[in-house]
Short mmCIF file of N, CA, C and O in Angstrom, two decimals:
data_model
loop_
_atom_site.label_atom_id
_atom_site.label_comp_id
_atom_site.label_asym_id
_atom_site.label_seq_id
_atom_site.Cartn_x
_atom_site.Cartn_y
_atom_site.Cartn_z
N UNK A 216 81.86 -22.62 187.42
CA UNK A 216 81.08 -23.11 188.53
C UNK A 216 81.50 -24.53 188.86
O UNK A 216 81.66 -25.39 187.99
N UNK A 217 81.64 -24.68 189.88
CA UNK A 217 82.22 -25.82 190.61
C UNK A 217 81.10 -26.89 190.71
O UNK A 217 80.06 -26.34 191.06
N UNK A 218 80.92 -28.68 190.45
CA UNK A 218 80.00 -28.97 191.22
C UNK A 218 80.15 -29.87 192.22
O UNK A 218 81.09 -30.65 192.38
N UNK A 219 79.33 -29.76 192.78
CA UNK A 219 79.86 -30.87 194.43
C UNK A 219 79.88 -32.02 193.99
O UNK A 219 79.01 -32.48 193.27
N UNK A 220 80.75 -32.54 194.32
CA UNK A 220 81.35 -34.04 193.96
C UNK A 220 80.10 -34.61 195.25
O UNK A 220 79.59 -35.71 195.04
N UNK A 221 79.77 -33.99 196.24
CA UNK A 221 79.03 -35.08 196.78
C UNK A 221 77.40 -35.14 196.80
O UNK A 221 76.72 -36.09 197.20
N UNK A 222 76.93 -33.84 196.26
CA UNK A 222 75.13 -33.66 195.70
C UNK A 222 75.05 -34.20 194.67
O UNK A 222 74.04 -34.86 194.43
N UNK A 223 76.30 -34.07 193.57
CA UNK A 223 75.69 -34.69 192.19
C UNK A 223 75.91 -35.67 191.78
O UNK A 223 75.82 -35.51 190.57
N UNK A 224 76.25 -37.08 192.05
CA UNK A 224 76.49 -38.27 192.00
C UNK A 224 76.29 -38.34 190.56
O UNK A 224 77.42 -38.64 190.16
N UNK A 225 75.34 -38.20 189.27
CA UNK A 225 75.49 -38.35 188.10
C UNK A 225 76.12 -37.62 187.06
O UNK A 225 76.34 -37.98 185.90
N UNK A 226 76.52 -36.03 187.86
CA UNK A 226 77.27 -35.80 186.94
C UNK A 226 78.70 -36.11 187.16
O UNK A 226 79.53 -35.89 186.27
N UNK A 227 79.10 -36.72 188.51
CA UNK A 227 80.38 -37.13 188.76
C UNK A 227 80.43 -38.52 187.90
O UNK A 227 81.35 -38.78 187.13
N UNK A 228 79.43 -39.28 188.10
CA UNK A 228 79.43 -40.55 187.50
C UNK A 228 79.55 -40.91 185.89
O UNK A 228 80.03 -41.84 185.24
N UNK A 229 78.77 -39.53 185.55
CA UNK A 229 78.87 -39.42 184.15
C UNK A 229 79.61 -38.55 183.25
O UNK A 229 79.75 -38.83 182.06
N UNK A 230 80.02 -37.64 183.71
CA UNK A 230 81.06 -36.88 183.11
C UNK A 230 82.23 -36.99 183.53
O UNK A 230 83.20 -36.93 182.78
N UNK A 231 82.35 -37.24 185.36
CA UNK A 231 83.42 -36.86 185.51
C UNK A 231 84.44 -38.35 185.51
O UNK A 231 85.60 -38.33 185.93
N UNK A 232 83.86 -39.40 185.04
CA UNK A 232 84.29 -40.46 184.69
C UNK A 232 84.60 -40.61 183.25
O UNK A 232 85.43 -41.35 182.73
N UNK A 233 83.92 -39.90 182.79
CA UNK A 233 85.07 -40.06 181.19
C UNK A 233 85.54 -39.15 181.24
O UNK A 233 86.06 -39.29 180.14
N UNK A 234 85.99 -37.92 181.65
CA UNK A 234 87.02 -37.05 181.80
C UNK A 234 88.04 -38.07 182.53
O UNK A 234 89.03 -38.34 181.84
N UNK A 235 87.98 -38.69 183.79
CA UNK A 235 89.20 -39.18 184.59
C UNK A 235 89.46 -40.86 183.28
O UNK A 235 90.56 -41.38 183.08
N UNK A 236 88.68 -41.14 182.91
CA UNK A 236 89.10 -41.81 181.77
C UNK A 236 89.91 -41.11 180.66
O UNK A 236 91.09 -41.30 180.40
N UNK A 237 89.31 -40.51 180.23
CA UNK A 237 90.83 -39.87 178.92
C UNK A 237 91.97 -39.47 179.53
O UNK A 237 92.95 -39.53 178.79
N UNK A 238 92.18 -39.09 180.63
CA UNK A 238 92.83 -38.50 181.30
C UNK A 238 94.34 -39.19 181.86
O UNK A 238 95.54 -38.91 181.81
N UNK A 239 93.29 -40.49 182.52
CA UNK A 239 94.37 -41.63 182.47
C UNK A 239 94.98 -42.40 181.62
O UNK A 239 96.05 -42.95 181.89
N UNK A 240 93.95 -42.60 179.78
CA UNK A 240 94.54 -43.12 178.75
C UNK A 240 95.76 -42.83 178.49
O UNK A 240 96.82 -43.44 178.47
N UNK A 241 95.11 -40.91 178.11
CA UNK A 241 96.66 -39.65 177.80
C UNK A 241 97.85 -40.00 178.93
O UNK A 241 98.96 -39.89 178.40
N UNK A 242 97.92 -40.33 180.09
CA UNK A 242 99.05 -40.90 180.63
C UNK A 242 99.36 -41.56 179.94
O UNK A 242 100.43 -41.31 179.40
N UNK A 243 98.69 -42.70 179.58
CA UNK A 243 99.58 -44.59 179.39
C UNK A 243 100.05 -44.10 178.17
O UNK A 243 101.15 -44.59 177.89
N UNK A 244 99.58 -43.24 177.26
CA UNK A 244 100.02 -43.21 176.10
C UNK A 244 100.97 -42.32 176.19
O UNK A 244 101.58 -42.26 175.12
N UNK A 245 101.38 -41.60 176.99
CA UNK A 245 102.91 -40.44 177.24
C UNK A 245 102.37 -39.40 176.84
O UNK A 245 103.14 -38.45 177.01
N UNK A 246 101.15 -39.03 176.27
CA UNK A 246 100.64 -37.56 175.81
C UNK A 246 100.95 -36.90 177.52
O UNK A 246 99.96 -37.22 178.18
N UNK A 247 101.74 -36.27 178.24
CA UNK A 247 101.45 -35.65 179.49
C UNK A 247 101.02 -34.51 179.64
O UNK A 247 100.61 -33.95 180.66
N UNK A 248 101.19 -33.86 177.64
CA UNK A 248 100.54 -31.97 177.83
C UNK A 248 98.85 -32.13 177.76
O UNK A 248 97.99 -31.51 178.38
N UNK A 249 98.72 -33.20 176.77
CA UNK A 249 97.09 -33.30 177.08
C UNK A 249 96.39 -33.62 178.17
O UNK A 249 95.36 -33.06 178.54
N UNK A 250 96.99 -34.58 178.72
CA UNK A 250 96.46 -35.32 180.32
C UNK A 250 96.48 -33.94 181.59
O UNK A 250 95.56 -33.88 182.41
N UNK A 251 97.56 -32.96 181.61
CA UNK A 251 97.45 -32.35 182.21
C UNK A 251 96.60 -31.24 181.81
O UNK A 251 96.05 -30.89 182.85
N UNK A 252 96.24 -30.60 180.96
CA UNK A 252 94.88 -29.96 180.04
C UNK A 252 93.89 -30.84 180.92
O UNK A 252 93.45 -30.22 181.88
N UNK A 253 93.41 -32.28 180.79
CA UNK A 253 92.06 -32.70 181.27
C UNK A 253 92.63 -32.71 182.55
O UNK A 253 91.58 -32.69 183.18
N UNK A 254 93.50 -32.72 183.42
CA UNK A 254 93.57 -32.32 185.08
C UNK A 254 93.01 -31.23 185.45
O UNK A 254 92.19 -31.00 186.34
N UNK A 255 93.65 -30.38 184.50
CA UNK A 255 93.35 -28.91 184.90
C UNK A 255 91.53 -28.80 184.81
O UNK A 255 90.83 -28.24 185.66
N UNK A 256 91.14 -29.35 183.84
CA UNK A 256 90.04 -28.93 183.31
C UNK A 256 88.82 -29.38 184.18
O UNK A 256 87.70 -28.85 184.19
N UNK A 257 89.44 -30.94 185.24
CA UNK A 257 88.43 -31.78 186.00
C UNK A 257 88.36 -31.12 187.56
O UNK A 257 87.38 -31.01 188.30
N UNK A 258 90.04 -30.64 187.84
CA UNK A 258 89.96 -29.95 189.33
C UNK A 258 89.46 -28.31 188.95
O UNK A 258 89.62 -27.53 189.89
N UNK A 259 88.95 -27.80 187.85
CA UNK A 259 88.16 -26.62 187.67
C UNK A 259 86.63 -26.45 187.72
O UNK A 259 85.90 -25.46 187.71
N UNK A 260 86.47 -27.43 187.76
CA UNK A 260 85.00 -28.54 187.27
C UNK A 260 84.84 -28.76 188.66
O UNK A 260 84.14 -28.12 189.44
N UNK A 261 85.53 -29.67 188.86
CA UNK A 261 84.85 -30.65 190.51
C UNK A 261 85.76 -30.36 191.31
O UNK A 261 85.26 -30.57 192.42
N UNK A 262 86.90 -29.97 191.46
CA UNK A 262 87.61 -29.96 192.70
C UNK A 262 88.80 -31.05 192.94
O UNK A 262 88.71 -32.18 192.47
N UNK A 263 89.92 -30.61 193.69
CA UNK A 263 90.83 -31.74 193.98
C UNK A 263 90.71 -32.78 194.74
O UNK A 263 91.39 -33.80 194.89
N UNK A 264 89.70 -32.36 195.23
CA UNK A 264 88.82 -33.71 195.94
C UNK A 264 88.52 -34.80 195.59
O UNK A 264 88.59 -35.83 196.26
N UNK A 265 88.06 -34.64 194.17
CA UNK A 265 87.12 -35.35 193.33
C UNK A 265 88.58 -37.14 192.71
O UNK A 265 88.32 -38.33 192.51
N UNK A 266 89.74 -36.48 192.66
CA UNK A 266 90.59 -37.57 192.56
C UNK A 266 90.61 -38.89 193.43
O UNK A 266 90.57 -40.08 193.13
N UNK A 267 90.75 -37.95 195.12
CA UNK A 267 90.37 -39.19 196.34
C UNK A 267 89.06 -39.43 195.77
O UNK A 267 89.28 -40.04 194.72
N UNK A 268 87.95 -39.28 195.89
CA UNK A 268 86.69 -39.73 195.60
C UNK A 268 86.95 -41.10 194.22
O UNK A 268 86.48 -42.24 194.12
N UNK A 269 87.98 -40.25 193.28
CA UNK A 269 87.20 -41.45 191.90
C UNK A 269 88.45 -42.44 192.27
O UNK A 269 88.45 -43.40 191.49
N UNK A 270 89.48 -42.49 193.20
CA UNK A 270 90.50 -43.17 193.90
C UNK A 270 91.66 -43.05 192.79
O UNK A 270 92.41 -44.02 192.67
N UNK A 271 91.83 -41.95 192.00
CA UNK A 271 93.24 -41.72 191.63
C UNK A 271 93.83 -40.72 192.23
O UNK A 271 93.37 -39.59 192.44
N UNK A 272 95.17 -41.28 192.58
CA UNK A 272 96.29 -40.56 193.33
C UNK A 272 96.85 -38.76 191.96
O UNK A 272 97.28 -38.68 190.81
N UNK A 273 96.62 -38.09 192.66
CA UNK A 273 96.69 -36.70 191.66
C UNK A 273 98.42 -36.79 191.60
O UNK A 273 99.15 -37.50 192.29
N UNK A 274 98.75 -35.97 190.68
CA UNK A 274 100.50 -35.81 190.77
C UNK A 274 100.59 -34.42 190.96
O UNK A 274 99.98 -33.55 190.35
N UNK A 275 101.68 -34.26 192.19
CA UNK A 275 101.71 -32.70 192.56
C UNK A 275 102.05 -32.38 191.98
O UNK A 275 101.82 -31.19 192.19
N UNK A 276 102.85 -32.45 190.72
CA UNK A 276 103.57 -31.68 189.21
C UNK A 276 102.34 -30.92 188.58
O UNK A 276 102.68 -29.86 188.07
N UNK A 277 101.48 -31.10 188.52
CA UNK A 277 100.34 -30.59 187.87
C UNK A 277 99.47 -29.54 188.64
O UNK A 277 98.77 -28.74 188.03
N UNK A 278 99.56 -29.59 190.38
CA UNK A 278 98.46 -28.54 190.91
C UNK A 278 98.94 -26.97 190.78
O UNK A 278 98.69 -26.06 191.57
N UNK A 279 99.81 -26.92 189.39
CA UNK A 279 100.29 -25.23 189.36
C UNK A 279 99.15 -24.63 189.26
O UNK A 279 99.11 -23.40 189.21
#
């Protein structure tokens, strides 16, 4: 189940901000199989939307 990035303001704020937090760590740190695991796992969740919204640029390598 999908949730609207724009009714639920706390669960975007609160979950889906430490998801896009580990997410971006696993970049800096070169993990890229895990980081793409929490991509997959956040645009299954909230949508590809939800990247413009939290203002990170998505990488098209990943929307398989």
């Amino acid at each position: 189940m999908k949730f609207s990035a724009v009714r639920q303001h706390k669960k975007i704020n609160s979950n889906c901000e430490k998801l896009m937090r580990e997410y971006l760590e696993e970049l800096h740190m070169g993990n890229e199989h895990r980081a793409t695991t929490i991509r997959r796992r956040i645009q299954s969740r909230y949508g590809k939307e939800v990247f413009q919204l939290m203002g990170v640029l998505p990488n098209e390598e990943d929307d398989v």
